[in-house]
PDB file of C-alpha atoms in Angstrom:
ATOM      1  CA  UNK S 260      54.539 -23.602 -47.564  1.00 60.00           C
ATOM      2  CA  UNK S 261      56.929 -23.076 -44.153  1.00 68.00           C
ATOM      3  CA  UNK S 262      55.985 -26.167 -41.924  1.00 81.00           C
ATOM      4  CA  UNK S 263      56.931 -24.483 -38.614  1.00 90.00           C
ATOM      5  CA  UNK S 264      56.461 -20.555 -38.312  1.00 95.00           C
ATOM      6  CA  UNK S 265      58.930 -18.736 -36.939  1.00 97.00           C
ATOM      7  CA  UNK S 266      56.115 -16.411 -35.175  1.00 98.00           C
ATOM      8  CA  UNK S 267      52.504 -16.790 -34.186  1.00 98.00           C
ATOM      9  CA  UNK S 268      50.530 -13.888 -34.154  1.00 98.00           C
ATOM     10  CA  UNK S 269      47.329 -14.237 -32.032  1.00 98.00           C
ATOM     11  CA  UNK S 270      44.116 -12.420 -31.746  1.00 98.00           C
ATOM     12  CA  UNK S 271      42.768 -11.737 -27.974  1.00 98.00           C
ATOM     13  CA  UNK S 272      39.363 -11.230 -27.615  1.00 97.00           C
ATOM     14  CA  UNK S 273      37.464 -14.686 -27.884  1.00 97.00           C
ATOM     15  CA  UNK S 274      40.833 -16.647 -29.221  1.00 98.00           C
ATOM     16  CA  UNK S 275      43.267 -15.986 -26.266  1.00 98.00           C
ATOM     17  CA  UNK S 276      40.733 -15.301 -23.749  1.00 98.00           C
ATOM     18  CA  UNK S 277      36.898 -15.921 -23.616  1.00 97.00           C
ATOM     19  CA  UNK S 278      34.645 -12.857 -22.602  1.00 97.00           C
ATOM     20  CA  UNK S 279      32.122 -14.251 -20.482  1.00 96.00           C
ATOM     21  CA  UNK S 280      30.893 -11.213 -19.510  1.00 97.00           C
ATOM     22  CA  UNK S 281      30.155  -7.397 -20.501  1.00 97.00           C
ATOM     23  CA  UNK S 282      28.154  -4.872 -18.224  1.00 98.00           C
ATOM     24  CA  UNK S 283      28.371  -1.164 -19.249  1.00 97.00           C
ATOM     25  CA  UNK S 284      26.136  -0.602 -16.801  1.00 98.00           C
ATOM     26  CA  UNK S 285      28.626  -1.365 -14.110  1.00 98.00           C
ATOM     27  CA  UNK S 286      31.103   0.236 -16.076  1.00 98.00           C
ATOM     28  CA  UNK S 287      29.301   3.262 -15.784  1.00 98.00           C
ATOM     29  CA  UNK S 288      28.484   3.011 -11.768  1.00 98.00           C
ATOM     30  CA  UNK S 289      32.206   2.547 -11.646  1.00 98.00           C
ATOM     31  CA  UNK S 290      32.675   5.860 -13.399  1.00 98.00           C
ATOM     32  CA  UNK S 291      29.993   7.559 -11.715  1.00 97.00           C
ATOM     33  CA  UNK S 292      31.805   7.074  -8.375  1.00 97.00           C
ATOM     34  CA  UNK S 293      34.653   8.761  -9.448  1.00 97.00           C
ATOM     35  CA  UNK S 294      32.733  11.902 -10.789  1.00 97.00           C
ATOM     36  CA  UNK S 295      32.386  15.058  -9.066  1.00 97.00           C
ATOM     37  CA  UNK S 296      28.995  15.710  -7.678  1.00 94.00           C
ATOM     38  CA  UNK S 297      25.868  17.595  -8.945  1.00 91.00           C
ATOM     39  CA  UNK S 298      26.030  15.565 -12.700  1.00 93.00           C
ATOM     40  CA  UNK S 299      22.412  14.099 -11.636  1.00 92.00           C
ATOM     41  CA  UNK S 300      23.053  11.549 -13.967  1.00 95.00           C
ATOM     42  CA  UNK S 301      22.552   7.754 -13.451  1.00 97.00           C
ATOM     43  CA  UNK S 302      24.210   4.834 -15.123  1.00 97.00           C
ATOM     44  CA  UNK S 303      21.317   3.768 -17.356  1.00 97.00           C
ATOM     45  CA  UNK S 304      21.078   7.494 -18.410  1.00 96.00           C
ATOM     46  CA  UNK S 305      24.979   7.435 -19.629  1.00 97.00           C
ATOM     47  CA  UNK S 306      24.381   4.493 -22.082  1.00 97.00           C
ATOM     48  CA  UNK S 307      21.403   5.554 -23.123  1.00 96.00           C
ATOM     49  CA  UNK S 308      23.582   8.505 -24.419  1.00 94.00           C
ATOM     50  CA  UNK S 309      26.501   6.495 -24.863  1.00 95.00           C
ATOM     51  CA  UNK S 310      24.590   4.093 -27.176  1.00 92.00           C
ATOM     52  CA  UNK S 311      23.480   6.831 -29.691  1.00 90.00           C
ATOM     53  CA  UNK S 312      26.398   8.284 -29.525  1.00 88.00           C
ATOM     54  CA  UNK S 313      28.180   4.561 -30.677  1.00 86.00           C
ATOM     55  CA  UNK S 314      25.592   4.812 -33.452  1.00 82.00           C
ATOM     56  CA  UNK S 315      26.762   7.717 -34.983  1.00 78.00           C
ATOM     57  CA  UNK S 316      30.619   6.980 -34.911  1.00 73.00           C
ATOM     58  CA  UNK S 317      30.796   4.952 -37.864  1.00 63.00           C
ATOM     59  CA  UNK S 318      34.181   3.525 -38.740  1.00 51.00           C
ATOM     60  CA  UNK S 319      35.392   5.032 -41.997  1.00 50.00           C
ATOM     61  CA  UNK S 320      35.641   2.236 -44.734  1.00 41.00           C
ATOM     62  CA  UNK S 321      36.471   2.582 -48.246  1.00 41.00           C
ATOM     63  CA  UNK S 322      36.256  -1.142 -48.868  1.00 45.00           C
ATOM     64  CA  UNK S 323      36.629  -3.931 -46.210  1.00 50.00           C
ATOM     65  CA  UNK S 324      40.355  -3.458 -46.121  1.00 50.00           C
ATOM     66  CA  UNK S 325      40.076   0.528 -45.097  1.00 54.00           C
ATOM     67  CA  UNK S 326      38.661   0.056 -41.399  1.00 75.00           C
ATOM     68  CA  UNK S 327      39.913   2.943 -38.934  1.00 82.00           C
ATOM     69  CA  UNK S 328      39.774   2.532 -34.376  1.00 87.00           C
ATOM     70  CA  UNK S 329      37.836   4.992 -32.504  1.00 88.00           C
ATOM     71  CA  UNK S 330      39.520   4.611 -29.251  1.00 94.00           C
ATOM     72  CA  UNK S 331      37.863   4.451 -26.092  1.00 95.00           C
ATOM     73  CA  UNK S 332      39.344   7.445 -24.621  1.00 96.00           C
ATOM     74  CA  UNK S 333      38.285   9.874 -27.332  1.00 95.00           C
ATOM     75  CA  UNK S 334      34.557   7.918 -26.959  1.00 95.00           C
ATOM     76  CA  UNK S 335      34.702   8.823 -23.514  1.00 97.00           C
ATOM     77  CA  UNK S 336      36.072  12.181 -23.400  1.00 97.00           C
ATOM     78  CA  UNK S 337      33.069  13.391 -25.871  1.00 95.00           C
ATOM     79  CA  UNK S 338      30.479  11.249 -24.130  1.00 96.00           C
ATOM     80  CA  UNK S 339      31.312  13.009 -20.716  1.00 97.00           C
ATOM     81  CA  UNK S 340      32.026  16.504 -21.831  1.00 96.00           C
ATOM     82  CA  UNK S 341      28.826  16.225 -23.729  1.00 95.00           C
ATOM     83  CA  UNK S 342      27.113  15.501 -20.708  1.00 95.00           C
ATOM     84  CA  UNK S 343      28.538  18.026 -18.456  1.00 95.00           C
ATOM     85  CA  UNK S 344      30.391  15.351 -16.364  1.00 97.00           C
ATOM     86  CA  UNK S 345      33.443  15.805 -14.725  1.00 97.00           C
ATOM     87  CA  UNK S 346      36.291  13.811 -13.048  1.00 97.00           C
ATOM     88  CA  UNK S 347      38.418  13.261  -9.962  1.00 96.00           C
ATOM     89  CA  UNK S 348      40.966  11.106 -12.435  1.00 97.00           C
ATOM     90  CA  UNK S 349      42.302  11.453 -15.931  1.00 97.00           C
ATOM     91  CA  UNK S 350      41.267  10.232 -19.345  1.00 97.00           C
ATOM     92  CA  UNK S 351      44.123   6.991 -18.512  1.00 97.00           C
ATOM     93  CA  UNK S 352      42.481   6.078 -15.264  1.00 98.00           C
ATOM     94  CA  UNK S 353      38.630   6.586 -16.357  1.00 98.00           C
ATOM     95  CA  UNK S 354      39.173   3.922 -19.281  1.00 98.00           C
ATOM     96  CA  UNK S 355      41.357   1.705 -16.961  1.00 98.00           C
ATOM     97  CA  UNK S 356      38.402   1.452 -14.262  1.00 98.00           C
ATOM     98  CA  UNK S 357      35.189   1.146 -17.057  1.00 98.00           C
ATOM     99  CA  UNK S 358      37.298  -1.894 -18.860  1.00 98.00           C
ATOM    100  CA  UNK S 359      37.582  -3.990 -15.128  1.00 97.00           C
ATOM    101  CA  UNK S 360      34.217  -2.997 -14.136  1.00 98.00           C
ATOM    102  CA  UNK S 361      32.514  -4.154 -16.892  1.00 98.00           C
ATOM    103  CA  UNK S 362      34.287  -6.989 -18.520  1.00 97.00           C
ATOM    104  CA  UNK S 363      35.237 -10.545 -17.032  1.00 97.00           C
ATOM    105  CA  UNK S 364      37.135 -13.124 -19.028  1.00 98.00           C
ATOM    106  CA  UNK S 365      38.997 -16.394 -18.643  1.00 98.00           C
ATOM    107  CA  UNK S 366      41.326 -18.235 -20.588  1.00 98.00           C
ATOM    108  CA  UNK S 367      40.667 -20.359 -23.131  1.00 97.00           C
ATOM    109  CA  UNK S 368      40.293 -24.455 -22.908  1.00 96.00           C
ATOM    110  CA  UNK S 369      43.864 -25.619 -23.328  1.00 96.00           C
ATOM    111  CA  UNK S 370      45.371 -22.487 -24.398  1.00 97.00           C
ATOM    112  CA  UNK S 371      48.778 -22.575 -22.153  1.00 97.00           C
ATOM    113  CA  UNK S 372      49.281 -26.111 -23.850  1.00 96.00           C
ATOM    114  CA  UNK S 373      49.567 -23.926 -27.233  1.00 97.00           C
ATOM    115  CA  UNK S 374      51.545 -21.134 -25.460  1.00 97.00           C
ATOM    116  CA  UNK S 375      53.523 -23.699 -23.755  1.00 97.00           C
ATOM    117  CA  UNK S 376      54.778 -25.763 -26.738  1.00 96.00           C
ATOM    118  CA  UNK S 377      55.753 -22.095 -28.652  1.00 97.00           C
ATOM    119  CA  UNK S 378      57.942 -21.511 -25.927  1.00 96.00           C
ATOM    120  CA  UNK S 379      59.354 -24.903 -25.700  1.00 95.00           C
ATOM    121  CA  UNK S 380      59.878 -25.057 -29.602  1.00 95.00           C
ATOM    122  CA  UNK S 381      61.339 -21.438 -29.659  1.00 96.00           C
ATOM    123  CA  UNK S 382      58.919 -20.214 -31.506  1.00 97.00           C
ATOM    124  CA  UNK S 383      57.891 -16.185 -31.268  1.00 98.00           C
ATOM    125  CA  UNK S 384      54.700 -15.224 -30.243  1.00 98.00           C
ATOM    126  CA  UNK S 385      52.816 -11.726 -30.491  1.00 98.00           C
ATOM    127  CA  UNK S 386      49.134 -10.523 -30.130  1.00 98.00           C
ATOM    128  CA  UNK S 387      47.381  -8.078 -32.652  1.00 98.00           C
ATOM    129  CA  UNK S 388      43.516  -7.071 -31.266  1.00 98.00           C
ATOM    130  CA  UNK S 389      41.280  -4.816 -32.661  1.00 95.00           C
ATOM    131  CA  UNK S 390      40.120  -3.040 -29.569  1.00 95.00           C
ATOM    132  CA  UNK S 391      39.162   0.774 -28.869  1.00 93.00           C
ATOM    133  CA  UNK S 392      41.147   0.043 -25.081  1.00 97.00           C
ATOM    134  CA  UNK S 393      44.710   0.652 -24.792  1.00 97.00           C
ATOM    135  CA  UNK S 394      47.241  -1.771 -25.335  1.00 97.00           C
ATOM    136  CA  UNK S 395      48.342  -1.397 -21.705  1.00 97.00           C
ATOM    137  CA  UNK S 396      44.791  -2.698 -20.600  1.00 98.00           C
ATOM    138  CA  UNK S 397      44.937  -5.517 -22.767  1.00 98.00           C
ATOM    139  CA  UNK S 398      48.769  -6.220 -20.969  1.00 98.00           C
ATOM    140  CA  UNK S 399      47.171  -6.093 -17.832  1.00 98.00           C
ATOM    141  CA  UNK S 400      44.484  -8.517 -18.709  1.00 98.00           C
ATOM    142  CA  UNK S 401      46.778 -10.975 -20.163  1.00 98.00           C
ATOM    143  CA  UNK S 402      49.008 -10.599 -17.005  1.00 98.00           C
ATOM    144  CA  UNK S 403      46.212 -11.022 -14.976  1.00 97.00           C
ATOM    145  CA  UNK S 404      45.372 -14.288 -16.117  1.00 98.00           C
ATOM    146  CA  UNK S 405      49.275 -15.579 -16.419  1.00 98.00           C
ATOM    147  CA  UNK S 406      49.551 -15.085 -19.991  1.00 98.00           C
ATOM    148  CA  UNK S 407      51.841 -12.092 -20.847  1.00 98.00           C
ATOM    149  CA  UNK S 408      55.102 -13.156 -20.329  1.00 98.00           C
ATOM    150  CA  UNK S 409      54.531 -15.706 -23.410  1.00 98.00           C
ATOM    151  CA  UNK S 410      54.111 -12.444 -25.462  1.00 98.00           C
ATOM    152  CA  UNK S 411      56.628 -10.534 -27.087  1.00 98.00           C
ATOM    153  CA  UNK S 412      54.222  -7.386 -27.433  1.00 98.00           C
ATOM    154  CA  UNK S 413      50.495  -6.910 -27.687  1.00 98.00           C
ATOM    155  CA  UNK S 414      49.349  -4.315 -29.970  1.00 98.00           C
ATOM    156  CA  UNK S 415      45.833  -2.317 -29.826  1.00 98.00           C
ATOM    157  CA  UNK S 416      44.581  -1.446 -33.100  1.00 96.00           C
ATOM    158  CA  UNK S 417      43.632   2.110 -30.950  1.00 94.00           C
ATOM    159  CA  UNK S 418      46.691   3.185 -30.928  1.00 96.00           C
ATOM    160  CA  UNK S 419      47.721   2.828 -34.552  1.00 95.00           C
ATOM    161  CA  UNK S 420      44.202   3.635 -35.990  1.00 91.00           C
ATOM    162  CA  UNK S 421      44.286   0.953 -38.435  1.00 91.00           C
ATOM    163  CA  UNK S 422      42.173  -2.182 -37.469  1.00 92.00           C
ATOM    164  CA  UNK S 423      42.423  -5.609 -38.534  1.00 94.00           C
ATOM    165  CA  UNK S 424      42.130  -6.506 -41.693  1.00 93.00           C
ATOM    166  CA  UNK S 425      43.869  -4.021 -43.052  1.00 93.00           C
ATOM    167  CA  UNK S 426      47.210  -5.451 -43.808  1.00 94.00           C
ATOM    168  CA  UNK S 427      49.028  -1.731 -42.777  1.00 94.00           C
ATOM    169  CA  UNK S 428      48.063  -3.468 -39.007  1.00 96.00           C
ATOM    170  CA  UNK S 429      49.659  -6.749 -39.685  1.00 97.00           C
ATOM    171  CA  UNK S 430      52.707  -5.086 -41.632  1.00 97.00           C
ATOM    172  CA  UNK S 431      53.140  -3.326 -37.846  1.00 98.00           C
ATOM    173  CA  UNK S 432      53.507  -6.681 -36.384  1.00 98.00           C
ATOM    174  CA  UNK S 433      55.922  -8.332 -38.855  1.00 98.00           C
ATOM    175  CA  UNK S 434      58.142  -5.335 -38.810  1.00 98.00           C
ATOM    176  CA  UNK S 435      58.477  -5.389 -34.960  1.00 98.00           C
ATOM    177  CA  UNK S 436      58.922  -9.399 -35.429  1.00 98.00           C
ATOM    178  CA  UNK S 437      61.871  -8.834 -38.479  1.00 98.00           C
ATOM    179  CA  UNK S 438      60.038 -11.666 -40.457  1.00 97.00           C
ATOM    180  CA  UNK S 439      58.737 -12.157 -43.809  1.00 97.00           C
ATOM    181  CA  UNK S 440      54.937 -12.861 -43.551  1.00 97.00           C
ATOM    182  CA  UNK S 441      55.497 -16.424 -45.287  1.00 96.00           C
ATOM    183  CA  UNK S 442      56.811 -17.007 -41.670  1.00 97.00           C
ATOM    184  CA  UNK S 443      54.351 -16.172 -39.545  1.00 97.00           C
ATOM    185  CA  UNK S 444      50.479 -18.094 -38.890  1.00 97.00           C
ATOM    186  CA  UNK S 445      47.996 -15.810 -37.526  1.00 98.00           C
ATOM    187  CA  UNK S 446      45.398 -17.348 -35.272  1.00 98.00           C
ATOM    188  CA  UNK S 447      41.903 -15.452 -34.597  1.00 98.00           C
ATOM    189  CA  UNK S 448      37.956 -15.942 -34.028  1.00 96.00           C
ATOM    190  CA  UNK S 449      37.002 -13.574 -36.538  1.00 95.00           C
ATOM    191  CA  UNK S 450      36.890 -14.304 -40.490  1.00 95.00           C
ATOM    192  CA  UNK S 451      36.170 -10.869 -42.016  1.00 92.00           C
ATOM    193  CA  UNK S 452      38.861  -9.692 -39.700  1.00 94.00           C
ATOM    194  CA  UNK S 453      41.431 -12.137 -38.862  1.00 96.00           C
ATOM    195  CA  UNK S 454      41.588 -14.399 -41.565  1.00 96.00           C
ATOM    196  CA  UNK S 455      40.972 -12.228 -44.357  1.00 95.00           C
ATOM    197  CA  UNK S 456      43.553  -9.830 -43.128  1.00 95.00           C
ATOM    198  CA  UNK S 457      46.130 -12.889 -42.828  1.00 96.00           C
ATOM    199  CA  UNK S 458      45.200 -13.679 -46.252  1.00 95.00           C
ATOM    200  CA  UNK S 459      45.478 -10.211 -48.074  1.00 94.00           C
ATOM    201  CA  UNK S 460      48.818  -9.860 -45.679  1.00 96.00           C
ATOM    202  CA  UNK S 461      50.579 -13.101 -46.926  1.00 97.00           C
ATOM    203  CA  UNK S 462      50.338 -14.882 -43.102  1.00 97.00           C
ATOM    204  CA  UNK S 463      49.010 -18.641 -42.841  1.00 96.00           C
ATOM    205  CA  UNK S 464      45.301 -18.120 -41.181  1.00 96.00           C
ATOM    206  CA  UNK S 465      44.174 -20.550 -38.658  1.00 97.00           C
ATOM    207  CA  UNK S 466      40.717 -19.738 -37.497  1.00 96.00           C
ATOM    208  CA  UNK S 467      39.644 -20.720 -34.201  1.00 97.00           C
ATOM    209  CA  UNK S 468      36.179 -21.400 -33.880  1.00 96.00           C
ATOM    210  CA  UNK S 469      35.620 -23.431 -30.926  1.00 95.00           C
ATOM    211  CA  UNK S 470      31.231 -23.404 -31.631  1.00 92.00           C
ATOM    212  CA  UNK S 471      32.275 -25.320 -35.021  1.00 89.00           C
ATOM    213  CA  UNK S 472      29.793 -22.740 -36.720  1.00 88.00           C
ATOM    214  CA  UNK S 473      29.763 -22.556 -40.786  1.00 85.00           C
ATOM    215  CA  UNK S 474      31.045 -19.453 -42.580  1.00 86.00           C
ATOM    216  CA  UNK S 475      31.478 -19.707 -46.307  1.00 82.00           C
ATOM    217  CA  UNK S 476      33.833 -16.767 -46.662  1.00 83.00           C
ATOM    218  CA  UNK S 477      36.411 -19.168 -44.317  1.00 83.00           C
ATOM    219  CA  UNK S 478      36.959 -20.905 -47.628  1.00 83.00           C
ATOM    220  CA  UNK S 479      39.428 -23.392 -47.424  1.00 84.00           C
ATOM    221  CA  UNK S 480      41.206 -21.767 -44.249  1.00 88.00           C
ATOM    222  CA  UNK S 481      42.279 -24.192 -41.678  1.00 93.00           C
ATOM    223  CA  UNK S 482      39.916 -24.221 -38.717  1.00 95.00           C
ATOM    224  CA  UNK S 483      40.649 -25.055 -35.003  1.00 96.00           C
ATOM    225  CA  UNK S 484      37.731 -26.284 -32.789  1.00 96.00           C
ATOM    226  CA  UNK S 485      40.117 -26.861 -29.495  1.00 95.00           C
ATOM    227  CA  UNK S 486      43.527 -25.438 -29.252  1.00 96.00           C
ATOM    228  CA  UNK S 487      44.962 -28.919 -29.087  1.00 94.00           C
ATOM    229  CA  UNK S 488      44.529 -29.035 -32.373  1.00 95.00           C
ATOM    230  CA  UNK S 489      47.192 -26.693 -33.423  1.00 94.00           C
ATOM    231  CA  UNK S 490      49.667 -28.601 -31.568  1.00 89.00           C
ATOM    232  CA  UNK S 491      49.342 -31.686 -33.630  1.00 88.00           C
ATOM    233  CA  UNK S 492      50.207 -29.065 -36.505  1.00 88.00           C
ATOM    234  CA  UNK S 493      53.488 -27.903 -35.372  1.00 86.00           C
ATOM    235  CA  UNK S 494      55.883 -30.558 -36.138  1.00 77.00           C
ATOM    236  CA  UNK S 495      58.548 -32.214 -33.879  1.00 78.00           C
ATOM    237  CA  UNK S 496      62.488 -30.337 -34.593  1.00 74.00           C
TER     238      UNK S 496
END
């Protein structure tokens, strides 16, 4: 096994950044501020219909490796066109306004020590995220927390159709890096997506698990309960 990676691929949500709040009503309220008048809807009305719609959008699954992503902009278009709500801004702006109004993030404890070490050692890094939101918003969020500069690129599943654990999504990152799977480490907090996907794709998986919960599906996967443990796994040059 290669002891020093050519690149480390990171998950984003609850790996690099911890989500500390998600308030869809606040997001809906912000969007209604941008709507043309006369719709008669409240944030709660929007959320009731959004929840019902979400339950109908079952991700197409023919086994755990074939999982598809439904983009937020498509979801919002279906939602608001059905409700007869029109806006003064375009779809990309609606997605952005909902994201920043509804979500709050903070960097995971100790993650900058890891990112700084990778930079010093010349080990490349990128982000591979299961997200219905665009890569641009993921980049903006990483930039807001002083992280974006550490990564060569940030990939969102909604822009590729396939989600982790599908190897097709991992293959995109490997192709952009120009490296073999054996040269890449994958770090994420979801066993079913990050760890299983890394295994199927030939990457070395690390389960970021700060809560220390047990998951029999993790098997003999290497576990990180704090980012400091990863720095100990990267040998000195």
